[in-house]
Amino acid sequence: MRWYVLKAVSGRENGCREAIQTELRLRKQDGAVAQMLIPAERITEVKRGRKVTTERKLYPGYIYVEMDSSPELVETITSIDGVTGFLGADPRNPD
């Protein structure tokens, strides 16, 4: 398995991840993806005199995917609404 960077619409990363997981389960391809990460950090701020903890994405618009690449899997992932494609080299041809 290799790591790939998936571009998604900023602000919809979690929804895209859930949609990808659902679609892969429906097509029985969920074994091809080991994990999907959306790097984020928790931030504590003081707003109106109260401490508020929020989560901030480190790289908005990106999802890190560890998967065994195949043309069918790439097509399934890129067909999801909100996913704009992969960053860098074509994952259909990993070598």
PDB file of C-alpha atoms in Angstrom:
ATOM      1  CA  MET A   1       0.000   0.000   0.000  1.00  0.00           C
ATOM      2  CA  ARG A   2       1.095   3.542  -0.744  1.00  0.00           C
ATOM      3  CA  TRP A   3       0.067   6.962   0.506  1.00  0.00           C
ATOM      4  CA  TYR A   4      -1.696   9.375  -1.856  1.00  0.00           C
ATOM      5  CA  VAL A   5      -2.985  12.911  -1.364  1.00  0.00           C
ATOM      6  CA  LEU A   6      -6.578  13.416  -2.409  1.00  0.00           C
ATOM      7  CA  LYS A   7      -7.871  16.907  -3.186  1.00  0.00           C
ATOM      8  CA  ALA A   8     -11.343  17.713  -1.880  1.00  0.00           C
ATOM      9  CA  VAL A   9     -13.508  20.794  -1.623  1.00  0.00           C
ATOM     10  CA  SER A  10     -12.288  22.766   1.379  1.00  0.00           C
ATOM     11  CA  GLY A  11     -14.620  22.363   4.333  1.00  0.00           C
ATOM     12  CA  ARG A  12     -16.090  19.100   3.032  1.00  0.00           C
ATOM     13  CA  GLU A  13     -13.177  16.786   3.873  1.00  0.00           C
ATOM     14  CA  ASN A  14     -15.061  14.786   6.517  1.00  0.00           C
ATOM     15  CA  GLY A  15     -18.110  14.399   4.285  1.00  0.00           C
ATOM     16  CA  CYS A  16     -15.944  13.246   1.403  1.00  0.00           C
ATOM     17  CA  ARG A  17     -14.192  10.711   3.625  1.00  0.00           C
ATOM     18  CA  GLU A  18     -17.547   9.300   4.780  1.00  0.00           C
ATOM     19  CA  ALA A  19     -18.880   9.190   1.206  1.00  0.00           C
ATOM     20  CA  ILE A  20     -15.752   7.376   0.004  1.00  0.00           C
ATOM     21  CA  GLN A  21     -16.007   4.813   2.801  1.00  0.00           C
ATOM     22  CA  THR A  22     -19.692   4.225   2.045  1.00  0.00           C
ATOM     23  CA  GLU A  23     -19.136   3.872  -1.696  1.00  0.00           C
ATOM     24  CA  LEU A  24     -16.218   1.481  -1.190  1.00  0.00           C
ATOM     25  CA  ARG A  25     -18.346  -0.687   1.120  1.00  0.00           C
ATOM     26  CA  LEU A  26     -21.154  -0.774  -1.455  1.00  0.00           C
ATOM     27  CA  ARG A  27     -18.744  -1.800  -4.235  1.00  0.00           C
ATOM     28  CA  LYS A  28     -16.941  -4.267  -1.932  1.00  0.00           C
ATOM     29  CA  GLN A  29     -13.623  -2.436  -2.457  1.00  0.00           C
ATOM     30  CA  ASP A  30     -13.130  -1.332   1.151  1.00  0.00           C
ATOM     31  CA  GLY A  31     -10.171  -3.702   1.610  1.00  0.00           C
ATOM     32  CA  ALA A  32      -8.140  -1.699  -0.908  1.00  0.00           C
ATOM     33  CA  VAL A  33      -8.007   1.356   1.387  1.00  0.00           C
ATOM     34  CA  ALA A  34      -6.155   0.909   4.681  1.00  0.00           C
ATOM     35  CA  GLN A  35      -6.807   4.354   6.165  1.00  0.00           C
ATOM     36  CA  MET A  36      -7.820   7.922   5.377  1.00  0.00           C
ATOM     37  CA  LEU A  37      -6.458  10.811   7.429  1.00  0.00           C
ATOM     38  CA  ILE A  38      -7.459  14.455   7.688  1.00  0.00           C
ATOM     39  CA  PRO A  39      -4.679  16.113   9.720  1.00  0.00           C
ATOM     40  CA  ALA A  40      -6.130  18.448  12.343  1.00  0.00           C
ATOM     41  CA  GLU A  41      -5.213  19.985  15.674  1.00  0.00           C
ATOM     42  CA  ARG A  42      -7.304  20.976  18.663  1.00  0.00           C
ATOM     43  CA  ILE A  43      -7.078  24.623  19.632  1.00  0.00           C
ATOM     44  CA  THR A  44      -8.308  26.171  22.865  1.00  0.00           C
ATOM     45  CA  GLU A  45      -9.302  29.821  22.598  1.00  0.00           C
ATOM     46  CA  VAL A  46     -10.947  32.292  24.915  1.00  0.00           C
ATOM     47  CA  LYS A  47     -14.124  33.709  23.406  1.00  0.00           C
ATOM     48  CA  ARG A  48     -16.427  35.994  25.384  1.00  0.00           C
ATOM     49  CA  GLY A  49     -14.629  35.051  28.565  1.00  0.00           C
ATOM     50  CA  ARG A  50     -15.042  31.281  28.079  1.00  0.00           C
ATOM     51  CA  LYS A  51     -12.574  28.651  26.934  1.00  0.00           C
ATOM     52  CA  VAL A  52     -13.656  27.081  23.669  1.00  0.00           C
ATOM     53  CA  THR A  53     -11.944  24.069  22.111  1.00  0.00           C
ATOM     54  CA  THR A  54     -12.164  23.798  18.340  1.00  0.00           C
ATOM     55  CA  GLU A  55     -10.567  21.607  15.719  1.00  0.00           C
ATOM     56  CA  ARG A  56      -8.559  23.248  12.942  1.00  0.00           C
ATOM     57  CA  LYS A  57      -7.477  21.402   9.829  1.00  0.00           C
ATOM     58  CA  LEU A  58      -3.750  21.632   9.141  1.00  0.00           C
ATOM     59  CA  TYR A  59      -4.178  21.211   5.371  1.00  0.00           C
ATOM     60  CA  PRO A  60      -7.684  22.284   4.357  1.00  0.00           C
ATOM     61  CA  GLY A  61      -8.887  20.597   1.198  1.00  0.00           C
ATOM     62  CA  TYR A  62      -6.651  17.526   1.449  1.00  0.00           C
ATOM     63  CA  ILE A  63      -7.237  13.928   2.555  1.00  0.00           C
ATOM     64  CA  TYR A  64      -4.369  11.470   2.945  1.00  0.00           C
ATOM     65  CA  VAL A  65      -5.253   7.986   1.690  1.00  0.00           C
ATOM     66  CA  GLU A  66      -3.262   4.780   2.138  1.00  0.00           C
ATOM     67  CA  MET A  67      -4.417   2.372  -0.562  1.00  0.00           C
ATOM     68  CA  ASP A  68      -3.568  -0.248  -3.154  1.00  0.00           C
ATOM     69  CA  SER A  69      -4.018   1.727  -6.347  1.00  0.00           C
ATOM     70  CA  SER A  70      -6.017   0.363  -9.264  1.00  0.00           C
ATOM     71  CA  PRO A  71      -7.845   2.137 -12.102  1.00  0.00           C
ATOM     72  CA  GLU A  72     -11.230   0.959 -10.752  1.00  0.00           C
ATOM     73  CA  LEU A  73     -10.487   2.225  -7.241  1.00  0.00           C
ATOM     74  CA  VAL A  74      -9.238   5.587  -8.499  1.00  0.00           C
ATOM     75  CA  GLU A  75     -12.355   5.955 -10.656  1.00  0.00           C
ATOM     76  CA  THR A  76     -14.595   5.120  -7.674  1.00  0.00           C
ATOM     77  CA  ILE A  77     -12.888   7.684  -5.445  1.00  0.00           C
ATOM     78  CA  THR A  78     -12.751  10.483  -8.014  1.00  0.00           C
ATOM     79  CA  SER A  79     -16.442  10.009  -8.879  1.00  0.00           C
ATOM     80  CA  ILE A  80     -17.457  11.077  -5.354  1.00  0.00           C
ATOM     81  CA  ASP A  81     -19.065  14.522  -5.156  1.00  0.00           C
ATOM     82  CA  GLY A  82     -16.619  16.975  -3.562  1.00  0.00           C
ATOM     83  CA  VAL A  83     -13.487  15.084  -4.612  1.00  0.00           C
ATOM     84  CA  THR A  84     -11.516  16.971  -7.256  1.00  0.00           C
ATOM     85  CA  GLY A  85      -8.734  14.454  -7.861  1.00  0.00           C
ATOM     86  CA  PHE A  86      -5.338  13.320  -6.694  1.00  0.00           C
ATOM     87  CA  LEU A  87      -2.327  15.534  -6.074  1.00  0.00           C
ATOM     88  CA  GLY A  88       0.861  14.762  -7.987  1.00  0.00           C
ATOM     89  CA  ALA A  89       1.513  11.600  -9.985  1.00  0.00           C
ATOM     90  CA  ASP A  90      -1.299   9.555 -11.464  1.00  0.00           C
ATOM     91  CA  PRO A  91      -2.261   6.844  -8.917  1.00  0.00           C
ATOM     92  CA  ARG A  92      -3.498   4.599 -11.736  1.00  0.00           C
ATOM     93  CA  ASN A  93       0.168   4.061 -12.637  1.00  0.00           C
ATOM     94  CA  PRO A  94       2.007   3.976  -9.276  1.00  0.00           C
ATOM     95  CA  ASP A  95       5.452   3.050 -10.645  1.00  0.00           C
TER      96      ASP A  95
END
